[in-house]
Amino acid sequence: MSSRKPPQWPPSIQFITSPRYHSSVPASTRALLTNGASTPHPKSPRRTINPLVRIKLITEPGNPACGQYGLFALKKIHLRSHIIDYIGEDGVNVGIDASGMGNESRFINDYRGIRDKPNAEFVEYQTTGGELRMSIWSKGDGIKKGEEILVSYGKSWWLTRRAYYVDARKEAGHRTEWQCSA
């Protein structure tokens, strides 16, 4: 596996091309998720840098992710096309955690505050070797070259985020109502 990383990859994040399993995932669960394979199936894609996408710093002041990174299409992505697998560290209670390691997919942002609806979605599938994966697929009218790839994180993600935000503000002695920037 190449150590080559995508342009603008943060040095504090480990770039990986296949899922890693946290030590909290029991061997029996790991075997179920990987269809008994100890390593990725040889027919599984082993790209290092995805040719469809580019990580880019978001600088538009009205974008809720301004100052952070997003994932953008390098060329037109047609409707219902596989874009990338969502890869990180798979854990028991967390699902896929891409905060410390992952691939380009970790930079996909939620559509809220940017578009009326997402242009991509999460889809579960099995590799040719039987390993369960989460992937990103285009939807709607597809994705134009240069357009940000956006998904819906889901209501439960936002409710959890809100609870965390309120708890953190209480702990810091700040007002606790939810505040969104305009």
PDB file of C-alpha atoms in Angstrom:
ATOM      1  CA  MET A   1       0.000   0.000   0.000  1.00  0.00           C
ATOM      2  CA  SER A   2       1.321   3.408  -0.970  1.00  0.00           C
ATOM      3  CA  SER A   3       1.869   6.102   1.655  1.00  0.00           C
ATOM      4  CA  ARG A   4       0.846   8.750  -0.895  1.00  0.00           C
ATOM      5  CA  LYS A   5      -1.819  11.069   0.515  1.00  0.00           C
ATOM      6  CA  PRO A   6      -4.336  13.336  -1.215  1.00  0.00           C
ATOM      7  CA  PRO A   7      -3.442  17.033  -1.581  1.00  0.00           C
ATOM      8  CA  GLN A   8      -4.421  19.116   1.488  1.00  0.00           C
ATOM      9  CA  TRP A   9      -4.493  16.020   3.721  1.00  0.00           C
ATOM     10  CA  PRO A  10      -4.111  17.132   7.390  1.00  0.00           C
ATOM     11  CA  PRO A  11      -0.866  15.838   8.948  1.00  0.00           C
ATOM     12  CA  SER A  12      -2.660  14.986  12.210  1.00  0.00           C
ATOM     13  CA  ILE A  13      -5.009  12.475  10.507  1.00  0.00           C
ATOM     14  CA  GLN A  14      -3.864   9.015   9.427  1.00  0.00           C
ATOM     15  CA  PHE A  15      -4.714   8.305   5.762  1.00  0.00           C
ATOM     16  CA  ILE A  16      -5.987   4.736   5.275  1.00  0.00           C
ATOM     17  CA  THR A  17      -7.386   2.900   2.249  1.00  0.00           C
ATOM     18  CA  SER A  18      -9.213   0.084   4.022  1.00  0.00           C
ATOM     19  CA  PRO A  19     -11.218  -0.062   7.267  1.00  0.00           C
ATOM     20  CA  ARG A  20      -9.516  -0.621  10.603  1.00  0.00           C
ATOM     21  CA  TYR A  21     -11.280  -2.317  13.493  1.00  0.00           C
ATOM     22  CA  HIS A  22     -11.048  -0.956  17.028  1.00  0.00           C
ATOM     23  CA  SER A  23      -9.930  -3.405  19.705  1.00  0.00           C
ATOM     24  CA  SER A  24     -13.462  -3.176  21.197  1.00  0.00           C
ATOM     25  CA  VAL A  25     -14.845  -5.108  18.194  1.00  0.00           C
ATOM     26  CA  PRO A  26     -14.947  -8.788  19.200  1.00  0.00           C
ATOM     27  CA  ALA A  27     -13.342 -11.295  16.837  1.00  0.00           C
ATOM     28  CA  SER A  28     -16.743 -12.898  16.153  1.00  0.00           C
ATOM     29  CA  THR A  29     -18.201  -9.539  15.072  1.00  0.00           C
ATOM     30  CA  ARG A  30     -15.134  -8.779  12.977  1.00  0.00           C
ATOM     31  CA  ALA A  31     -15.523 -12.140  11.238  1.00  0.00           C
ATOM     32  CA  LEU A  32     -19.178 -11.346  10.517  1.00  0.00           C
ATOM     33  CA  LEU A  33     -18.335  -7.902   9.090  1.00  0.00           C
ATOM     34  CA  THR A  34     -15.467  -9.175   6.942  1.00  0.00           C
ATOM     35  CA  ASN A  35     -17.103 -12.466   5.921  1.00  0.00           C
ATOM     36  CA  GLY A  36     -14.304 -14.274   7.773  1.00  0.00           C
ATOM     37  CA  ALA A  37     -11.454 -12.631   5.852  1.00  0.00           C
ATOM     38  CA  SER A  38      -8.587 -11.332   7.985  1.00  0.00           C
ATOM     39  CA  THR A  39      -7.473  -8.898   5.260  1.00  0.00           C
ATOM     40  CA  PRO A  40      -9.390  -7.065   2.545  1.00  0.00           C
ATOM     41  CA  HIS A  41     -10.453  -9.255  -0.367  1.00  0.00           C
ATOM     42  CA  PRO A  42      -7.939  -9.142  -3.241  1.00  0.00           C
ATOM     43  CA  LYS A  43     -10.673  -8.048  -5.685  1.00  0.00           C
ATOM     44  CA  SER A  44     -11.611  -5.083  -3.476  1.00  0.00           C
ATOM     45  CA  PRO A  45     -10.482  -1.715  -4.866  1.00  0.00           C
ATOM     46  CA  ARG A  46      -7.042  -0.663  -3.495  1.00  0.00           C
ATOM     47  CA  ARG A  47      -6.833   2.928  -4.735  1.00  0.00           C
ATOM     48  CA  THR A  48      -4.742   5.272  -2.702  1.00  0.00           C
ATOM     49  CA  ILE A  49      -6.165   8.580  -3.924  1.00  0.00           C
ATOM     50  CA  ASN A  50      -9.711   8.697  -5.285  1.00  0.00           C
ATOM     51  CA  PRO A  51      -9.697  10.128  -8.853  1.00  0.00           C
ATOM     52  CA  LEU A  52     -13.249  11.503  -8.541  1.00  0.00           C
ATOM     53  CA  VAL A  53     -12.785  13.834  -5.578  1.00  0.00           C
ATOM     54  CA  ARG A  54     -10.611  16.578  -4.121  1.00  0.00           C
ATOM     55  CA  ILE A  55     -10.335  17.911  -0.571  1.00  0.00           C
ATOM     56  CA  LYS A  56     -10.707  21.679  -0.535  1.00  0.00           C
ATOM     57  CA  LEU A  57     -10.689  24.392   2.133  1.00  0.00           C
ATOM     58  CA  ILE A  58     -14.084  26.119   2.284  1.00  0.00           C
ATOM     59  CA  THR A  59     -13.698  29.893   2.280  1.00  0.00           C
ATOM     60  CA  GLU A  60     -17.223  31.164   1.501  1.00  0.00           C
ATOM     61  CA  PRO A  61     -18.375  33.161   4.585  1.00  0.00           C
ATOM     62  CA  GLY A  62     -22.020  31.994   4.273  1.00  0.00           C
ATOM     63  CA  ASN A  63     -21.074  28.317   4.272  1.00  0.00           C
ATOM     64  CA  PRO A  64     -21.568  26.690   7.718  1.00  0.00           C
ATOM     65  CA  ALA A  65     -18.277  24.825   7.198  1.00  0.00           C
ATOM     66  CA  CYS A  66     -16.296  27.984   6.376  1.00  0.00           C
ATOM     67  CA  GLY A  67     -12.686  27.522   7.507  1.00  0.00           C
ATOM     68  CA  GLN A  68     -13.015  23.729   7.364  1.00  0.00           C
ATOM     69  CA  TYR A  69     -12.536  21.255   4.549  1.00  0.00           C
ATOM     70  CA  GLY A  70     -15.094  19.764   2.189  1.00  0.00           C
ATOM     71  CA  LEU A  71     -15.076  17.122  -0.533  1.00  0.00           C
ATOM     72  CA  PHE A  72     -15.540  18.303  -4.127  1.00  0.00           C
ATOM     73  CA  ALA A  73     -16.067  16.542  -7.460  1.00  0.00           C
ATOM     74  CA  LEU A  74     -13.063  16.634  -9.828  1.00  0.00           C
ATOM     75  CA  LYS A  75     -15.350  15.748 -12.739  1.00  0.00           C
ATOM     76  CA  LYS A  76     -19.043  15.222 -13.380  1.00  0.00           C
ATOM     77  CA  ILE A  77     -20.431  12.334 -11.315  1.00  0.00           C
ATOM     78  CA  HIS A  78     -23.537  10.823 -12.874  1.00  0.00           C
ATOM     79  CA  LEU A  79     -26.707   9.924 -10.974  1.00  0.00           C
ATOM     80  CA  ARG A  80     -26.525   6.743  -8.873  1.00  0.00           C
ATOM     81  CA  SER A  81     -22.736   6.436  -9.199  1.00  0.00           C
ATOM     82  CA  HIS A  82     -20.473   5.059  -6.486  1.00  0.00           C
ATOM     83  CA  ILE A  83     -18.188   7.882  -5.356  1.00  0.00           C
ATOM     84  CA  ILE A  84     -16.174   6.501  -2.448  1.00  0.00           C
ATOM     85  CA  ASP A  85     -16.350   4.134   0.522  1.00  0.00           C
ATOM     86  CA  TYR A  86     -16.673   5.778   3.928  1.00  0.00           C
ATOM     87  CA  ILE A  87     -13.586   4.462   5.729  1.00  0.00           C
ATOM     88  CA  GLY A  88     -12.335   4.965   9.264  1.00  0.00           C
ATOM     89  CA  GLU A  89     -11.983   2.971  12.453  1.00  0.00           C
ATOM     90  CA  ASP A  90     -14.956   0.678  12.966  1.00  0.00           C
ATOM     91  CA  GLY A  91     -16.012   0.478  16.606  1.00  0.00           C
ATOM     92  CA  VAL A  92     -18.729  -1.223  18.636  1.00  0.00           C
ATOM     93  CA  ASN A  93     -20.667   1.832  19.849  1.00  0.00           C
ATOM     94  CA  VAL A  94     -19.463   4.449  17.391  1.00  0.00           C
ATOM     95  CA  GLY A  95     -19.943   2.871  13.970  1.00  0.00           C
ATOM     96  CA  ILE A  96     -17.279   4.282  11.665  1.00  0.00           C
ATOM     97  CA  ASP A  97     -15.107   6.882  13.389  1.00  0.00           C
ATOM     98  CA  ALA A  98     -13.093   8.928  10.891  1.00  0.00           C
ATOM     99  CA  SER A  99     -11.925  11.565  13.374  1.00  0.00           C
ATOM    100  CA  GLY A 100      -8.368  10.202  13.661  1.00  0.00           C
ATOM    101  CA  MET A 101      -8.032   8.120  10.513  1.00  0.00           C
ATOM    102  CA  GLY A 102      -9.857   7.685   7.255  1.00  0.00           C
ATOM    103  CA  ASN A 103      -9.901   8.481   3.571  1.00  0.00           C
ATOM    104  CA  GLU A 104     -11.199  11.475   1.599  1.00  0.00           C
ATOM    105  CA  SER A 105     -14.798  10.627   2.569  1.00  0.00           C
ATOM    106  CA  ARG A 106     -14.197  11.987   6.088  1.00  0.00           C
ATOM    107  CA  PHE A 107     -14.479  15.493   4.576  1.00  0.00           C
ATOM    108  CA  ILE A 108     -18.047  15.062   3.292  1.00  0.00           C
ATOM    109  CA  ASN A 109     -20.264  17.714   4.875  1.00  0.00           C
ATOM    110  CA  ASP A 110     -23.976  17.833   5.638  1.00  0.00           C
ATOM    111  CA  TYR A 111     -26.091  19.688   3.085  1.00  0.00           C
ATOM    112  CA  ARG A 112     -27.948  21.873   5.624  1.00  0.00           C
ATOM    113  CA  GLY A 113     -27.186  25.547   5.147  1.00  0.00           C
ATOM    114  CA  ILE A 114     -25.523  24.880   1.770  1.00  0.00           C
ATOM    115  CA  ARG A 115     -28.157  23.314  -0.533  1.00  0.00           C
ATOM    116  CA  ASP A 116     -31.853  22.522  -0.435  1.00  0.00           C
ATOM    117  CA  LYS A 117     -31.127  18.787  -0.431  1.00  0.00           C
ATOM    118  CA  PRO A 118     -28.132  16.441  -0.513  1.00  0.00           C
ATOM    119  CA  ASN A 119     -26.530  15.418  -3.811  1.00  0.00           C
ATOM    120  CA  ALA A 120     -25.132  12.181  -2.344  1.00  0.00           C
ATOM    121  CA  GLU A 121     -26.184   9.533   0.172  1.00  0.00           C
ATOM    122  CA  PHE A 122     -24.784   6.814   2.413  1.00  0.00           C
ATOM    123  CA  VAL A 123     -25.455   3.269   1.129  1.00  0.00           C
ATOM    124  CA  GLU A 124     -24.482  -0.016   2.793  1.00  0.00           C
ATOM    125  CA  TYR A 125     -23.119  -2.767   0.542  1.00  0.00           C
ATOM    126  CA  GLN A 126     -20.959  -5.888   0.515  1.00  0.00           C
ATOM    127  CA  THR A 127     -17.647  -6.084  -1.330  1.00  0.00           C
ATOM    128  CA  THR A 128     -17.000  -8.965  -3.718  1.00  0.00           C
ATOM    129  CA  GLY A 129     -15.284 -10.644  -0.767  1.00  0.00           C
ATOM    130  CA  GLY A 130     -18.408 -10.255   1.390  1.00  0.00           C
ATOM    131  CA  GLU A 131     -17.124  -7.465   3.675  1.00  0.00           C
ATOM    132  CA  LEU A 132     -19.816  -5.024   4.842  1.00  0.00           C
ATOM    133  CA  ARG A 133     -19.063  -1.417   3.889  1.00  0.00           C
ATOM    134  CA  MET A 134     -20.625   2.017   3.960  1.00  0.00           C
ATOM    135  CA  SER A 135     -20.286   3.984   0.748  1.00  0.00           C
ATOM    136  CA  ILE A 136     -21.242   7.322  -0.765  1.00  0.00           C
ATOM    137  CA  TRP A 137     -23.373   7.369  -3.929  1.00  0.00           C
ATOM    138  CA  SER A 138     -24.575  10.307  -6.020  1.00  0.00           C
ATOM    139  CA  LYS A 139     -28.282  11.091  -6.113  1.00  0.00           C
ATOM    140  CA  GLY A 140     -30.650  13.741  -7.467  1.00  0.00           C
ATOM    141  CA  ASP A 141     -29.266  15.166 -10.701  1.00  0.00           C
ATOM    142  CA  GLY A 142     -25.766  13.840 -10.101  1.00  0.00           C
ATOM    143  CA  ILE A 143     -22.864  16.124  -9.164  1.00  0.00           C
ATOM    144  CA  LYS A 144     -21.254  18.740 -11.395  1.00  0.00           C
ATOM    145  CA  LYS A 145     -17.497  19.175 -11.715  1.00  0.00           C
ATOM    146  CA  GLY A 146     -16.305  21.472  -8.903  1.00  0.00           C
ATOM    147  CA  GLU A 147     -19.467  21.008  -6.816  1.00  0.00           C
ATOM    148  CA  GLU A 148     -19.243  20.084  -3.143  1.00  0.00           C
ATOM    149  CA  ILE A 149     -20.389  16.542  -2.360  1.00  0.00           C
ATOM    150  CA  LEU A 150     -23.012  16.771   0.397  1.00  0.00           C
ATOM    151  CA  VAL A 151     -24.988  14.150   2.319  1.00  0.00           C
ATOM    152  CA  SER A 152     -27.566  14.189   5.098  1.00  0.00           C
ATOM    153  CA  TYR A 153     -25.983  13.280   8.423  1.00  0.00           C
ATOM    154  CA  GLY A 154     -29.495  12.458   9.671  1.00  0.00           C
ATOM    155  CA  LYS A 155     -31.633  13.933  12.411  1.00  0.00           C
ATOM    156  CA  SER A 156     -30.173  11.709  15.133  1.00  0.00           C
ATOM    157  CA  TRP A 157     -26.642  12.992  14.393  1.00  0.00           C
ATOM    158  CA  TRP A 158     -27.830  16.592  14.803  1.00  0.00           C
ATOM    159  CA  LEU A 159     -29.796  15.814  17.979  1.00  0.00           C
ATOM    160  CA  THR A 160     -26.692  14.176  19.485  1.00  0.00           C
ATOM    161  CA  ARG A 161     -24.555  17.111  18.358  1.00  0.00           C
ATOM    162  CA  ARG A 162     -27.009  19.568  19.897  1.00  0.00           C
ATOM    163  CA  ALA A 163     -26.996  17.680  23.219  1.00  0.00           C
ATOM    164  CA  TYR A 164     -23.186  17.699  23.234  1.00  0.00           C
ATOM    165  CA  TYR A 165     -23.106  21.426  22.409  1.00  0.00           C
ATOM    166  CA  VAL A 166     -25.593  22.289  25.170  1.00  0.00           C
ATOM    167  CA  ASP A 167     -23.698  20.167  27.737  1.00  0.00           C
ATOM    168  CA  ALA A 168     -20.376  21.789  26.768  1.00  0.00           C
ATOM    169  CA  ARG A 169     -21.841  25.287  27.082  1.00  0.00           C
ATOM    170  CA  LYS A 170     -23.383  24.455  30.490  1.00  0.00           C
ATOM    171  CA  GLU A 171     -20.035  23.137  31.679  1.00  0.00           C
ATOM    172  CA  ALA A 172     -18.339  26.327  30.479  1.00  0.00           C
ATOM    173  CA  GLY A 173     -20.992  28.515  32.166  1.00  0.00           C
ATOM    174  CA  HIS A 174     -22.524  29.892  28.945  1.00  0.00           C
ATOM    175  CA  ARG A 175     -26.132  30.272  27.828  1.00  0.00           C
ATOM    176  CA  THR A 176     -27.563  26.902  26.814  1.00  0.00           C
ATOM    177  CA  GLU A 177     -29.962  27.611  23.962  1.00  0.00           C
ATOM    178  CA  TRP A 178     -28.993  26.309  20.556  1.00  0.00           C
ATOM    179  CA  GLN A 179     -27.455  29.021  18.431  1.00  0.00           C
ATOM    180  CA  CYS A 180     -27.021  28.769  14.708  1.00  0.00           C
ATOM    181  CA  SER A 181     -24.987  31.269  12.734  1.00  0.00           C
ATOM    182  CA  ALA A 182     -26.772  33.034   9.910  1.00  0.00           C
TER     183      ALA A 182
END
